[in-house]
Short mmCIF file of C-alpha atoms and ligand atoms in Angstrom, two decimals:
data_model
loop_
_atom_site.label_atom_id
_atom_site.label_comp_id
_atom_site.label_asym_id
_atom_site.label_seq_id
_atom_site.Cartn_x
_atom_site.Cartn_y
_atom_site.Cartn_z
CA MET G 1 15.60 -6.60 29.83
CA LYS G 2 15.52 -6.48 26.07
CA LEU G 3 17.54 -3.78 24.31
CA TYR G 4 15.29 -1.16 22.71
CA PHE G 5 15.23 2.28 21.14
CA TYR G 6 12.53 4.75 20.18
CA LEU G 7 12.40 5.58 16.48
CA ALA G 8 11.72 9.29 15.96
CA THR G 9 9.58 9.03 12.84
CA LYS G 10 5.92 9.31 11.87
CA ASN G 11 6.58 7.46 8.62
CA LYS G 12 5.02 3.98 9.00
CA ASN G 13 6.97 2.59 6.03
CA LYS G 14 10.25 3.54 7.66
CA LEU G 15 9.17 1.97 10.95
CA GLU G 16 8.23 -1.28 9.24
CA GLU G 17 11.47 -1.40 7.20
CA ILE G 18 13.68 -0.59 10.19
CA ARG G 19 11.97 -3.21 12.38
CA TYR G 20 12.66 -5.81 9.71
CA ILE G 21 16.29 -4.70 9.27
CA ILE G 22 17.00 -4.62 13.01
CA GLY G 23 15.42 -8.04 13.62
CA ASP G 24 14.56 -9.63 16.94
CA GLU G 25 17.53 -8.65 19.07
CA ILE G 26 16.51 -5.03 19.55
CA GLU G 27 12.97 -3.73 19.97
CA VAL G 28 12.09 -0.68 17.85
CA LEU G 29 9.47 1.39 19.64
CA PRO G 30 7.22 3.86 17.80
CA VAL G 31 6.69 7.50 18.71
CA PRO G 32 3.70 8.00 21.04
CA ASP G 33 0.64 9.17 19.04
CA TYR G 34 0.35 12.56 20.74
CA ILE G 35 3.76 13.71 19.45
CA GLU G 36 3.87 15.75 16.23
CA PHE G 37 7.28 16.68 14.90
CA PRO G 38 7.96 20.28 13.81
CA GLU G 39 8.93 21.05 10.20
CA GLU G 40 12.41 19.85 9.28
CA THR G 41 14.62 22.94 9.12
CA GLY G 42 18.07 21.38 8.83
CA LEU G 43 20.23 21.92 5.77
CA THR G 44 21.67 18.40 5.83
CA LEU G 45 20.37 14.89 6.51
CA GLU G 46 22.57 14.80 9.63
CA GLU G 47 21.01 17.97 11.04
CA ASN G 48 17.47 16.72 10.39
CA ALA G 49 18.14 13.26 11.81
CA TYR G 50 19.51 14.88 14.96
CA LEU G 51 16.62 17.39 15.18
CA LYS G 52 14.10 14.51 15.22
CA CYS G 53 16.04 12.82 18.03
CA GLU G 54 16.41 16.00 20.01
CA TYR G 55 12.69 16.78 19.73
CA LEU G 56 11.65 13.32 20.92
CA SER G 57 14.14 13.47 23.79
CA ARG G 58 12.05 16.25 25.33
CA TYR G 59 9.35 13.61 25.95
CA ILE G 60 11.28 10.36 26.32
CA LYS G 61 13.94 10.18 29.01
CA ASP G 62 16.67 7.65 29.84
CA SER G 63 16.30 5.69 26.61
CA TYR G 64 18.09 5.42 23.32
CA ILE G 65 16.43 7.46 20.59
CA VAL G 66 17.12 7.10 16.89
CA GLY G 67 16.20 9.64 14.23
CA GLU G 68 16.68 9.01 10.56
CA ASP G 69 16.61 11.30 7.59
CA SER G 70 16.82 10.07 4.02
CA GLY G 71 16.89 11.56 0.59
CA LEU G 72 17.31 10.90 -3.09
CA PHE G 73 20.22 12.73 -4.76
CA VAL G 74 20.22 12.97 -8.56
CA GLU G 75 23.67 13.59 -10.03
CA LYS G 76 22.62 15.71 -13.02
CA LEU G 77 20.35 17.87 -10.83
CA ASN G 78 23.18 18.80 -8.48
CA GLY G 79 21.79 16.54 -5.78
CA LEU G 80 18.11 17.45 -5.95
CA PRO G 81 15.62 16.56 -4.46
CA GLY G 82 18.12 15.79 -1.65
CA VAL G 83 17.28 17.01 1.83
CA SER G 84 13.89 18.23 0.53
CA SER G 85 12.89 14.84 -0.94
CA ALA G 86 9.73 14.49 1.20
CA ILE G 87 8.25 17.81 0.10
CA PHE G 88 9.86 18.23 -3.33
CA SER G 89 6.59 19.07 -5.12
CA GLY G 90 5.50 21.42 -2.36
CA SER G 91 3.55 18.81 -0.41
CA ARG G 92 4.08 15.35 1.06
CA ASN G 93 2.72 13.55 -1.97
CA ASP G 94 4.76 10.68 -3.43
CA LYS G 95 2.99 10.74 -6.81
CA LYS G 96 3.46 14.48 -7.28
CA ASN G 97 7.09 14.31 -6.12
CA ILE G 98 7.77 11.62 -8.74
CA GLU G 99 5.96 13.58 -11.46
CA LYS G 100 7.98 16.69 -10.71
CA LEU G 101 11.28 14.82 -10.76
CA LEU G 102 10.51 13.01 -14.03
CA GLU G 103 9.45 16.30 -15.59
CA MET G 104 12.72 17.96 -14.55
CA MET G 105 14.63 15.04 -16.08
CA LYS G 106 12.68 14.69 -19.32
CA ASN G 107 15.56 16.01 -21.46
CA ILE G 108 18.08 13.59 -19.97
CA LYS G 109 17.59 10.79 -22.49
CA GLU G 110 20.64 8.60 -21.80
CA LYS G 111 20.19 6.06 -19.04
CA LYS G 112 23.79 6.48 -17.89
CA GLU G 113 23.16 10.20 -17.40
CA ARG G 114 20.32 9.48 -14.95
CA LYS G 115 22.46 8.34 -12.02
CA ALA G 116 21.17 8.91 -8.49
CA LYS G 117 21.73 7.67 -4.97
CA PHE G 118 19.57 7.15 -1.94
CA VAL G 119 21.22 8.16 1.33
CA THR G 120 20.09 7.41 4.89
CA ILE G 121 21.56 9.01 7.98
CA ALA G 122 20.61 7.46 11.31
CA CYS G 123 21.38 9.41 14.47
CA LEU G 124 21.55 7.63 17.83
CA ILE G 125 21.31 9.60 21.06
CA GLY G 126 20.75 8.77 24.73
CA LYS G 127 22.79 7.57 27.69
CA GLY G 128 25.56 10.06 26.83
CA GLU G 129 25.68 8.93 23.23
CA LYS G 130 25.50 10.89 19.99
CA LYS G 131 26.50 8.93 16.94
CA PHE G 132 25.73 8.93 13.21
CA PHE G 133 25.51 6.01 10.77
CA LYS G 134 25.31 6.38 6.99
CA GLY G 135 24.03 4.10 4.23
CA GLU G 136 23.99 4.70 0.48
CA ILE G 137 22.87 2.88 -2.63
CA GLU G 138 23.42 3.92 -6.24
CA GLY G 139 20.84 3.58 -8.97
CA ILE G 140 19.30 5.02 -12.11
CA ILE G 141 16.15 7.14 -12.36
CA THR G 142 13.77 5.38 -14.76
CA PHE G 143 11.73 7.16 -17.45
CA GLN G 144 8.41 5.90 -16.04
CA PRO G 145 7.35 4.56 -12.61
CA ARG G 146 7.47 0.73 -12.35
CA GLY G 147 6.22 -1.53 -9.55
CA ASN G 148 3.80 -1.27 -6.66
CA ASN G 149 5.84 -2.04 -3.57
CA GLY G 150 7.67 0.28 -1.19
CA PHE G 151 7.04 4.01 -0.88
CA GLY G 152 8.31 7.44 -1.91
CA TYR G 153 10.53 7.37 -4.98
CA ASP G 154 10.82 3.55 -5.06
CA PRO G 155 8.94 3.18 -8.41
CA ILE G 156 11.52 5.29 -10.29
CA PHE G 157 14.74 4.07 -8.62
CA GLU G 158 16.27 1.18 -10.57
CA ILE G 159 19.10 -0.97 -9.25
CA PRO G 160 21.27 -1.47 -12.35
CA GLU G 161 22.68 -4.87 -11.30
CA ILE G 162 19.15 -6.27 -10.91
CA GLY G 163 17.32 -4.30 -13.62
CA LYS G 164 14.37 -3.71 -11.29
CA THR G 165 13.12 -0.68 -9.39
CA PHE G 166 12.87 -0.79 -5.60
CA ALA G 167 9.09 -0.94 -6.10
CA GLU G 168 9.47 -4.09 -8.22
CA LEU G 169 11.44 -5.83 -5.47
CA THR G 170 9.71 -7.56 -2.58
CA PHE G 171 9.84 -5.93 0.85
CA GLU G 172 12.50 -8.45 1.90
CA GLU G 173 14.59 -7.95 -1.26
CA LYS G 174 14.64 -4.16 -0.90
CA ASN G 175 15.51 -4.29 2.78
CA LYS G 176 18.45 -6.63 2.24
CA ILE G 177 20.30 -4.10 0.05
CA SER G 178 18.89 -0.63 0.70
CA HIS G 179 20.50 2.56 1.97
CA ARG G 180 18.42 2.11 5.13
CA LYS G 181 19.70 -1.44 5.59
CA LYS G 182 23.33 -0.26 5.34
CA ALA G 183 22.86 2.50 7.93
CA PHE G 184 20.77 0.47 10.39
CA GLN G 185 22.89 -2.65 10.21
CA GLN G 186 25.84 -0.59 11.52
CA LEU G 187 23.66 0.95 14.24
CA LYS G 188 22.39 -2.48 15.28
CA TYR G 189 25.86 -3.98 15.71
CA TYR G 190 27.11 -0.85 17.45
CA LEU G 191 24.39 -1.15 20.08
CA ILE G 192 24.75 -4.90 20.47
CA ASN G 193 28.55 -4.62 20.90
CA LYS G 194 28.22 -1.87 23.45
CA LEU G 195 26.28 -4.17 25.71
CA LYS G 196 28.71 -7.08 25.49
P1 ITT J 201 10.05 11.35 9.12
O1 ITT J 201 10.68 12.70 8.90
O2 ITT J 201 8.88 11.39 10.07
O3 ITT J 201 11.04 10.30 9.52
P2 ITT J 201 9.54 11.50 6.28
O4 ITT J 201 8.66 10.73 5.35
O5 ITT J 201 9.32 12.98 6.38
O6 ITT J 201 9.44 10.83 7.72
P3 ITT J 201 12.25 12.10 5.47
O7 ITT J 201 12.12 13.45 6.08
O8 ITT J 201 13.47 11.30 5.75
O9 ITT J 201 11.00 11.17 5.87
O10 ITT J 201 12.04 12.27 3.92
C1 ITT J 201 12.56 11.37 3.06
C2 ITT J 201 11.74 11.30 1.80
O11 ITT J 201 12.63 10.66 0.87
C3 ITT J 201 10.52 10.39 1.96
O12 ITT J 201 9.35 11.07 2.18
C4 ITT J 201 10.52 9.67 0.61
O13 ITT J 201 9.83 10.45 -0.32
C5 ITT J 201 11.99 9.62 0.23
N1 ITT J 201 12.57 8.34 0.66
C6 ITT J 201 13.32 8.08 1.76
N2 ITT J 201 13.64 6.79 1.83
C7 ITT J 201 13.07 6.22 0.76
C8 ITT J 201 13.01 4.89 0.29
O14 ITT J 201 13.57 3.89 0.95
N3 ITT J 201 12.34 4.67 -0.82
C9 ITT J 201 11.75 5.66 -1.50
N4 ITT J 201 11.73 6.93 -1.12
C10 ITT J 201 12.40 7.22 0.01
#
Protein backbone atom coordinates (compact mmCIF):
# COMPACT_ATOMS: atom_id res chain seq x y z
CA MET A 1 0.00 0.00 0.00
CA LYS A 2 1.14 3.52 -0.69
CA LEU A 3 2.73 5.49 2.14
CA TYR A 4 0.47 8.31 3.34
CA PHE A 5 -0.09 10.83 6.10
CA TYR A 6 -2.92 13.11 7.12
CA LEU A 7 -2.06 16.81 7.06
CA ALA A 8 -3.60 18.60 10.06
CA THR A 9 -4.40 21.90 8.38
CA LYS A 10 -7.44 23.75 7.06
CA ASN A 11 -5.23 26.02 4.96
CA LYS A 12 -5.71 24.97 1.31
CA ASN A 13 -2.57 26.82 0.18
CA LYS A 14 -0.45 24.82 2.60
CA LEU A 15 -2.04 21.56 1.46
CA GLU A 16 -1.36 22.36 -2.18
CA GLU A 17 2.25 23.43 -1.50
CA ILE A 18 3.01 20.40 0.68
CA ARG A 19 1.53 17.98 -1.88
CA TYR A 20 3.80 19.48 -4.53
CA ILE A 21 6.86 19.36 -2.24
CA ILE A 22 6.24 15.76 -1.14
CA GLY A 23 5.63 14.52 -4.70
CA ASP A 24 4.24 11.18 -5.78
CA GLU A 25 5.91 8.82 -3.34
CA ILE A 26 3.76 9.74 -0.35
CA GLU A 27 0.06 10.59 -0.41
CA VAL A 28 -0.93 13.69 1.57
CA LEU A 29 -4.48 13.30 2.83
CA PRO A 30 -6.62 16.31 3.84
CA VAL A 31 -8.48 16.71 7.11
CA PRO A 32 -12.07 15.44 6.92
CA ASP A 33 -14.50 18.37 6.42
CA TYR A 34 -16.33 17.92 9.72
CA ILE A 35 -13.19 18.64 11.79
CA GLU A 36 -12.64 22.21 13.01
CA PHE A 37 -9.42 22.91 14.85
CA PRO A 38 -9.51 24.86 18.13
CA GLU A 39 -7.68 28.20 18.46
CA GLU A 40 -3.90 27.84 18.49
CA THR A 41 -2.78 28.42 22.08
CA GLY A 42 0.87 27.38 21.91
CA LEU A 43 3.65 29.85 22.57
CA THR A 44 5.96 28.36 19.95
CA LEU A 45 5.62 26.97 16.43
CA GLU A 46 6.58 23.54 17.81
CA GLU A 47 3.78 23.59 20.38
CA ASN A 48 1.19 24.65 17.79
CA ALA A 49 2.36 22.11 15.20
CA TYR A 50 2.06 19.39 17.83
CA LEU A 51 -1.35 20.64 19.06
CA LYS A 52 -2.76 20.32 15.52
CA CYS A 53 -1.45 16.75 15.29
CA GLU A 54 -2.73 15.82 18.71
CA TYR A 55 -6.19 17.20 17.96
CA LEU A 56 -6.49 15.29 14.69
CA SER A 57 -5.26 12.10 16.35
CA ARG A 58 -8.47 12.04 18.40
CA TYR A 59 -10.31 11.30 15.12
CA ILE A 60 -7.74 9.49 12.99
CA LYS A 61 -6.19 6.32 14.37
CA ASP A 62 -3.27 4.13 13.29
CA SER A 63 -1.95 6.59 10.71
CA TYR A 64 0.82 9.11 10.46
CA ILE A 65 -0.36 12.64 11.13
CA VAL A 66 1.58 15.78 10.29
CA GLY A 67 0.89 19.23 11.70
CA GLU A 68 2.72 22.30 10.56
CA ASP A 69 2.96 25.77 11.99
CA SER A 70 4.70 28.61 10.22
CA GLY A 71 5.45 32.22 10.89
CA LEU A 72 7.25 35.31 9.69
CA PHE A 73 9.86 36.71 12.10
CA VAL A 74 11.05 40.29 11.54
CA GLU A 75 14.44 41.01 13.09
CA LYS A 76 13.86 44.66 14.00
CA LEU A 77 10.46 43.86 15.55
CA ASN A 78 11.94 41.31 17.93
CA GLY A 79 10.48 38.45 15.92
CA LEU A 80 6.96 39.77 15.33
CA PRO A 81 4.50 38.71 13.90
CA GLY A 82 6.04 35.30 14.71
CA VAL A 83 3.77 32.67 16.21
CA SER A 84 0.81 35.05 15.78
CA SER A 85 1.41 35.59 12.04
CA ALA A 86 -2.03 34.27 10.98
CA ILE A 87 -3.98 36.66 13.20
CA PHE A 88 -1.53 39.56 13.48
CA SER A 89 -4.11 42.25 12.64
CA GLY A 90 -6.70 40.69 14.93
CA SER A 91 -8.31 38.55 12.23
CA ARG A 92 -7.31 36.01 9.60
CA ASN A 93 -6.98 38.57 6.84
CA ASP A 94 -3.81 38.54 4.71
CA LYS A 95 -4.31 42.10 3.41
CA LYS A 96 -4.84 43.57 6.88
CA ASN A 97 -1.92 41.58 8.32
CA ILE A 98 0.35 43.00 5.61
CA GLU A 99 -0.94 46.54 6.14
CA LYS A 100 -0.31 46.33 9.86
CA LEU A 101 3.22 45.01 9.40
CA LEU A 102 4.15 47.65 6.80
CA GLU A 103 2.74 50.36 9.06
CA MET A 104 4.83 49.14 12.00
CA MET A 105 7.92 49.18 9.77
CA LYS A 106 7.35 52.52 8.05
CA ASN A 107 10.24 54.21 9.88
CA ILE A 108 12.73 51.49 8.95
CA LYS A 109 13.95 53.07 5.72
CA GLU A 110 17.10 51.04 5.03
CA LYS A 111 16.54 47.82 3.13
CA LYS A 112 19.26 46.03 5.10
CA GLU A 113 17.43 46.87 8.33
CA ARG A 114 14.29 45.08 7.11
CA LYS A 115 15.58 41.51 7.48
CA ALA A 116 13.08 38.74 8.24
CA LYS A 117 12.79 34.99 8.06
CA PHE A 118 10.00 32.55 7.39
CA VAL A 119 10.09 29.45 9.60
CA THR A 120 8.13 26.22 9.23
CA ILE A 121 7.95 23.52 11.86
CA ALA A 122 6.45 20.20 10.78
CA CYS A 123 5.52 17.70 13.49
CA LEU A 124 5.08 14.02 12.63
CA ILE A 125 3.21 11.71 14.99
CA GLY A 126 1.74 8.21 14.78
CA LYS A 127 2.95 4.62 15.07
CA GLY A 128 4.98 5.53 18.18
CA GLU A 129 6.61 8.46 16.47
CA LYS A 130 6.93 12.10 17.51
CA LYS A 131 9.43 14.07 15.49
CA PHE A 132 9.97 17.68 14.43
CA PHE A 133 11.45 19.08 11.21
CA LYS A 134 12.41 22.72 10.69
CA GLY A 135 12.85 24.87 7.58
CA GLU A 136 13.88 28.51 7.34
CA ILE A 137 14.45 31.09 4.63
CA GLU A 138 15.83 34.60 5.04
CA GLY A 139 14.53 37.63 3.20
CA ILE A 140 13.76 41.33 3.28
CA ILE A 141 10.39 42.96 3.96
CA THR A 142 9.58 45.20 0.98
CA PHE A 143 8.11 48.70 1.27
CA GLN A 144 5.05 47.81 -0.83
CA PRO A 145 3.35 44.49 -1.72
CA ARG A 146 4.52 43.05 -5.09
CA GLY A 147 3.14 40.07 -7.03
CA ASN A 148 -0.06 38.06 -7.11
CA ASN A 149 0.97 34.49 -6.40
CA GLY A 150 1.13 32.58 -3.13
CA PHE A 151 -0.65 33.60 0.07
CA GLY A 152 -0.18 35.29 3.43
CA TYR A 153 2.85 37.57 3.58
CA ASP A 154 4.26 36.40 0.21
CA PRO A 155 3.80 39.82 -1.51
CA ILE A 156 6.11 41.59 0.98
CA PHE A 157 8.80 38.91 1.43
CA GLU A 158 11.67 39.44 -1.01
CA ILE A 159 14.41 36.89 -1.62
CA PRO A 160 17.53 39.08 -1.89
CA GLU A 161 19.46 36.72 -4.23
CA ILE A 162 16.58 36.77 -6.73
CA GLY A 163 15.25 40.31 -6.20
CA LYS A 164 11.66 39.05 -6.30
CA THR A 165 9.01 38.53 -3.64
CA PHE A 166 7.57 35.07 -3.05
CA ALA A 167 4.39 36.38 -4.70
CA GLU A 168 6.37 37.27 -7.85
CA LEU A 169 7.74 33.74 -8.12
CA THR A 170 5.75 30.95 -9.74
CA PHE A 171 4.24 28.27 -7.51
CA GLU A 172 7.03 25.89 -8.57
CA GLU A 173 9.80 28.46 -7.98
CA LYS A 174 8.59 29.28 -4.47
CA ASN A 175 8.19 25.64 -3.50
CA LYS A 176 11.70 24.72 -4.62
CA ILE A 177 13.33 27.08 -2.09
CA SER A 178 10.82 27.88 0.65
CA HIS A 179 10.90 27.32 4.40
CA ARG A 180 8.12 24.76 3.86
CA LYS A 181 10.18 22.94 1.23
CA LYS A 182 13.15 22.66 3.60
CA ALA A 183 11.06 21.24 6.45
CA PHE A 184 8.97 18.85 4.34
CA GLN A 185 11.86 17.55 2.28
CA GLN A 186 13.46 16.28 5.52
CA LEU A 187 10.15 14.77 6.65
CA LYS A 188 9.69 13.06 3.29
CA TYR A 189 13.09 11.37 3.32
CA TYR A 190 12.71 10.44 6.98
CA LEU A 191 9.48 8.56 6.23
CA ILE A 192 10.80 6.96 3.05
CA ASN A 193 13.97 5.75 4.82
CA LYS A 194 12.01 4.32 7.71
CA LEU A 195 10.21 2.00 5.36
CA LYS A 196 13.32 0.73 3.60
P1 LIG B 1 -3.44 25.93 9.88
O1 LIG B 1 -3.20 26.40 11.29
O2 LIG B 1 -4.81 25.35 9.68
O3 LIG B 1 -2.37 25.00 9.39
P2 LIG B 1 -3.00 28.72 9.25
O4 LIG B 1 -3.25 29.54 8.03
O5 LIG B 1 -3.67 29.13 10.52
O6 LIG B 1 -3.37 27.20 8.90
P3 LIG B 1 -0.48 29.00 10.64
O7 LIG B 1 -1.20 28.89 11.93
O8 LIG B 1 0.76 28.20 10.43
O9 LIG B 1 -1.45 28.64 9.41
O10 LIG B 1 -0.21 30.53 10.40
C1 LIG B 1 0.81 30.92 9.61
C2 LIG B 1 0.51 32.25 8.97
O11 LIG B 1 1.81 32.70 8.54
C3 LIG B 1 -0.36 32.11 7.72
O12 LIG B 1 -1.68 32.40 7.94
C4 LIG B 1 0.30 33.13 6.80
O13 LIG B 1 -0.24 34.40 7.05
C5 LIG B 1 1.76 33.12 7.22
N1 LIG B 1 2.52 32.19 6.38
C6 LIG B 1 2.90 30.92 6.65
N2 LIG B 1 3.55 30.38 5.62
C7 LIG B 1 3.56 31.33 4.67
C8 LIG B 1 4.06 31.37 3.35
O14 LIG B 1 4.63 30.32 2.79
N3 LIG B 1 3.89 32.48 2.67
C9 LIG B 1 3.29 33.55 3.20
N4 LIG B 1 2.78 33.60 4.42
C10 LIG B 1 2.91 32.48 5.16
